[in-house]
mmCIF file of C-alpha atoms in Angstrom:
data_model
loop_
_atom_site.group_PDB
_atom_site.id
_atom_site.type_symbol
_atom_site.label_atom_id
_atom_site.label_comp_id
_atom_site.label_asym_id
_atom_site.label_seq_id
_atom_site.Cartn_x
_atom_site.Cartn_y
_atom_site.Cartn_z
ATOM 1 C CA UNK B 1 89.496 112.690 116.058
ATOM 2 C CA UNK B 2 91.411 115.831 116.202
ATOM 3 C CA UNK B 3 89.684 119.368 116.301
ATOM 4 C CA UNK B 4 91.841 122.273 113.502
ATOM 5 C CA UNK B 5 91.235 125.423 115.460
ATOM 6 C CA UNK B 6 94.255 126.778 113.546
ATOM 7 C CA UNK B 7 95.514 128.524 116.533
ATOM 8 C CA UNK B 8 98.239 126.321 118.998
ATOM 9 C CA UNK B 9 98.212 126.150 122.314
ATOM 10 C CA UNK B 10 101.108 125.286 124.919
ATOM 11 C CA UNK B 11 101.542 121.527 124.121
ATOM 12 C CA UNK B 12 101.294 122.194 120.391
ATOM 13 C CA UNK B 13 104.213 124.780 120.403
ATOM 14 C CA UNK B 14 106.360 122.982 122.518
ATOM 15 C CA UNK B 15 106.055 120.181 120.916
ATOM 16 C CA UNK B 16 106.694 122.405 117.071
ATOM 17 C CA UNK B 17 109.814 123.738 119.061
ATOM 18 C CA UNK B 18 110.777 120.161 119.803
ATOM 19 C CA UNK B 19 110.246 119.297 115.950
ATOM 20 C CA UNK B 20 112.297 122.143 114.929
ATOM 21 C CA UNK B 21 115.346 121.239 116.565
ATOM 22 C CA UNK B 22 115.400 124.203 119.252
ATOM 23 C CA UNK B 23 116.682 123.052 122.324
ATOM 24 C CA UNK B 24 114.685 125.686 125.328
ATOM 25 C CA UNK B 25 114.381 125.429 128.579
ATOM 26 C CA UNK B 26 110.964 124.654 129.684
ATOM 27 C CA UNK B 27 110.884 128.198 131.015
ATOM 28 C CA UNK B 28 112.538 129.450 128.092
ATOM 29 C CA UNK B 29 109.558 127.942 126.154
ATOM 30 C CA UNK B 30 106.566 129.424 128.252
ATOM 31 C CA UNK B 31 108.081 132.879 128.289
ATOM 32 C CA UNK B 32 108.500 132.215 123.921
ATOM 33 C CA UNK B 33 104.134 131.451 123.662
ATOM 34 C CA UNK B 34 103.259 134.105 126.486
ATOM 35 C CA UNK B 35 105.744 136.840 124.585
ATOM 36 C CA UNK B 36 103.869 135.293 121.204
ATOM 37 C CA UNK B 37 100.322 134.680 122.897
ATOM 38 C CA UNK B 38 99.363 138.853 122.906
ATOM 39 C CA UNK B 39 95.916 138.534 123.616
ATOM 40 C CA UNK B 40 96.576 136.143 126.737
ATOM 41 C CA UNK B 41 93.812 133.124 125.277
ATOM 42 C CA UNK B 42 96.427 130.376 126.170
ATOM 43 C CA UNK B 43 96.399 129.935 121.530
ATOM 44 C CA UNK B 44 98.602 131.439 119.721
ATOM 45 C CA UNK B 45 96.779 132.582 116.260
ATOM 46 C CA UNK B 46 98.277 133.013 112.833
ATOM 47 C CA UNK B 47 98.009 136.735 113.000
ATOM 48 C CA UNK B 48 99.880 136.547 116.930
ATOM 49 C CA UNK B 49 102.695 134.471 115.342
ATOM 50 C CA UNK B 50 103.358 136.484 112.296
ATOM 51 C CA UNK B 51 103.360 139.717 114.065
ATOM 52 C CA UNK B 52 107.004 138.247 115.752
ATOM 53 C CA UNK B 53 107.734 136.840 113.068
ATOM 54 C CA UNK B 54 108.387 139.840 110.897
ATOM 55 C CA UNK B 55 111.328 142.636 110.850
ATOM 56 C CA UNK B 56 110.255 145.684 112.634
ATOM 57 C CA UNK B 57 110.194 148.152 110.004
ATOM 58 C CA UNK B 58 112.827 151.762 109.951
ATOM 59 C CA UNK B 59 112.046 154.760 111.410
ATOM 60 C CA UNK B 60 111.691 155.992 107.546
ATOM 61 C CA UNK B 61 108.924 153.666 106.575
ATOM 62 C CA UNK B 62 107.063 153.939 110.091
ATOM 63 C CA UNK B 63 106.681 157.563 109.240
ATOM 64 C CA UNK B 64 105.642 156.565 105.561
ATOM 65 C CA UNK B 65 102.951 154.589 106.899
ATOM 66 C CA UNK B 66 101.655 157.213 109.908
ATOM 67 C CA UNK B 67 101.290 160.002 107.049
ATOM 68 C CA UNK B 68 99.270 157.524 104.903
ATOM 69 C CA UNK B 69 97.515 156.858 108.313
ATOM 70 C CA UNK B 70 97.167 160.484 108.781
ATOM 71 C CA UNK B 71 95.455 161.282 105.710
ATOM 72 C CA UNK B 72 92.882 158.829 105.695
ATOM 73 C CA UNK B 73 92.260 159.614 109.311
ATOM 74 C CA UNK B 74 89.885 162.696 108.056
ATOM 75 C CA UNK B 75 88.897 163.423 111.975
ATOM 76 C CA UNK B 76 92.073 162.668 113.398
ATOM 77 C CA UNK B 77 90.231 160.219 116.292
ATOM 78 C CA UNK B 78 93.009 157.403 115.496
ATOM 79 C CA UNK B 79 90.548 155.457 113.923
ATOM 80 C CA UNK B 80 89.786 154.962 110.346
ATOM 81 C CA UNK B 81 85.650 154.607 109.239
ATOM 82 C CA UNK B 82 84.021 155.001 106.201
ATOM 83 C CA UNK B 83 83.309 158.608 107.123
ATOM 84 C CA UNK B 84 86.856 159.182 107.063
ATOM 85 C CA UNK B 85 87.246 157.650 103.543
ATOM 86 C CA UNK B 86 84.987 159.395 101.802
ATOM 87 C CA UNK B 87 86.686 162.195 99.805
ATOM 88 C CA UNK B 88 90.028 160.276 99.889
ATOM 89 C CA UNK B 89 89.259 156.953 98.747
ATOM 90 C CA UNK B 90 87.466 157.140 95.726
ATOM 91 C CA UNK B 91 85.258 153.977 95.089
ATOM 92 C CA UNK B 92 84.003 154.730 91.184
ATOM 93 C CA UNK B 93 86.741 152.685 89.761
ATOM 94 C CA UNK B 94 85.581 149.939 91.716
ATOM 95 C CA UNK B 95 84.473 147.049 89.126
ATOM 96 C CA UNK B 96 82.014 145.992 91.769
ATOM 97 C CA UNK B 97 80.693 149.414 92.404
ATOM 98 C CA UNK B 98 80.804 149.954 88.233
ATOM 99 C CA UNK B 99 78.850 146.330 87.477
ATOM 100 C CA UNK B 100 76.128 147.942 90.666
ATOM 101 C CA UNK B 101 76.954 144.706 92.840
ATOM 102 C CA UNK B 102 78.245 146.688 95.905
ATOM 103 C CA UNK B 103 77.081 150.020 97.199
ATOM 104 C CA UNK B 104 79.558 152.887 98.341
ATOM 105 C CA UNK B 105 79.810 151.701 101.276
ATOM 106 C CA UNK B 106 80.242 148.066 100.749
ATOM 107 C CA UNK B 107 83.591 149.135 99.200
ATOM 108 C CA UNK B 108 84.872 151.069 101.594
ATOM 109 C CA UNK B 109 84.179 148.178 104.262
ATOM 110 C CA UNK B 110 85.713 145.812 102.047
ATOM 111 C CA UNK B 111 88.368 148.049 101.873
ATOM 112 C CA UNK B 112 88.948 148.784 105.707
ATOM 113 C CA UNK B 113 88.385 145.041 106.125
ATOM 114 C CA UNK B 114 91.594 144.600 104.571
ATOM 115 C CA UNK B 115 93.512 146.422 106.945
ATOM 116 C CA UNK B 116 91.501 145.223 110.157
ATOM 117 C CA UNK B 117 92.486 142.314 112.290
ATOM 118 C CA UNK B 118 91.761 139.081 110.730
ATOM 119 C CA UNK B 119 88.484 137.136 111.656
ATOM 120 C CA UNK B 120 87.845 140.509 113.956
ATOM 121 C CA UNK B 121 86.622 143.000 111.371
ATOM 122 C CA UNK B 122 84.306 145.938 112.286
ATOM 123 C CA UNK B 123 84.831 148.192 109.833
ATOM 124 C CA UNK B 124 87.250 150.266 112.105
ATOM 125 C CA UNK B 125 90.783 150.294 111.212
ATOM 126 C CA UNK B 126 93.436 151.600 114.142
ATOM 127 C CA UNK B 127 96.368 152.951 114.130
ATOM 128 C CA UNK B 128 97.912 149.731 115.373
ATOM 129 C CA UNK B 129 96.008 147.357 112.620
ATOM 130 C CA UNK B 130 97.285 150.137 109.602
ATOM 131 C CA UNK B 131 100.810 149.531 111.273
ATOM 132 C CA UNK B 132 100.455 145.635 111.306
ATOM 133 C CA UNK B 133 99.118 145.679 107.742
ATOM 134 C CA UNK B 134 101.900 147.768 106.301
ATOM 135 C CA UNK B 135 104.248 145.735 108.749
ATOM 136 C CA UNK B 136 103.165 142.381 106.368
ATOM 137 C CA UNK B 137 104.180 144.335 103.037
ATOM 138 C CA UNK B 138 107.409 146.124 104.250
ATOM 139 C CA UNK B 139 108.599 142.680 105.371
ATOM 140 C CA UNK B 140 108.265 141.241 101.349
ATOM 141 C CA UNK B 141 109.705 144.758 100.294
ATOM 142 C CA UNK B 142 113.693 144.967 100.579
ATOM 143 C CA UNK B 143 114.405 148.214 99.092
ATOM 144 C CA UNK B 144 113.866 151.152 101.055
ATOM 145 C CA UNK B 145 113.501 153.257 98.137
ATOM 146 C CA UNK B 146 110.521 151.189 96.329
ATOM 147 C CA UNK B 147 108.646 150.892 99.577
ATOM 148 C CA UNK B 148 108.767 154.514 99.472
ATOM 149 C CA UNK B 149 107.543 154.912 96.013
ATOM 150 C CA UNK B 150 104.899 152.410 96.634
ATOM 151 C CA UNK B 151 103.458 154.546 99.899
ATOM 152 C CA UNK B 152 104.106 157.761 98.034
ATOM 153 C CA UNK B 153 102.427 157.004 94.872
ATOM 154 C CA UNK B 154 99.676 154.781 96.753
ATOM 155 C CA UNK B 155 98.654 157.723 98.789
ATOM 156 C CA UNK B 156 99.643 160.405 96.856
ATOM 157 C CA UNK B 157 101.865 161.885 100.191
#
């Protein structure tokens, strides 16, 4: 019976690189998972394989997303909490705040969960995990201008 962990470890890569047609060098191989395998657990994760995965994004939209990053980042720690949200993030439009299902601050940890590493959410969002997130969108984005437009009018920069 085979175990899903959803993560792969060395044999399962190699053998997905073997699959794909990519002819590596054993070496070349081991250096690909331990450049992939960030947190050094011997599995790479979804989140670990997407992050090399994706285009890096221009110096334009990096500083698009550290102003956005800025402003929610109320005490300018490098870490967004719920403290920092409130007064920027206003949660009364929020059907489940409206209906009385969640409280304040259940919305603004559902909303910082969004942004925080998968499966490793604790309601603090770095400057790192804001980059990552906004990494994932700029990659489906193609136009410069509309990922601009998107940040500016998001955030109101």
């Amino acid at each position: 019976m085979m175990i899903q962990t959803k993560k792969l470890d060395m044999n399962e890569f190699k053998k997905g690189i073997s699959d794909y047609g990519l002819v590596l060098e054993d070496g070349e191989v081991g250096d690909l998972f331990n450049t992939i395998d960030m947190d050094r657990s011997g599995t790479i994760d979804f989140d670990e394989f997407l992050r090399h995965l994706r285009p890096p994004m221009n110096k334009g939209r990096r500083e698009l997303v550290l102003k956005a990053f800025n402003k929610l980042d109320k005490t300018g720690d490098g870490v967004i909490t719920v403290d920092d949200l409130k007064g920027v993030y206003d949660v009364t439009k929020h059907p489940k705040y409206i209906s009385g299902e969640w409280t304040e601050e259940q919305v603004f940890l559902k909303f910082l969960a969004s942004y925080d590493t998968p499966n490793q959410a604790d309601g603090l969002v770095t400057k790192e995990e804001f980059m990552n997130y906004y990494s994932g969108v700029s990659a489906s984005i193609d136009n410069d201008a509309y990922f601009d437009l998107m940040m500016r009018t998001s955030w109101r920069l």
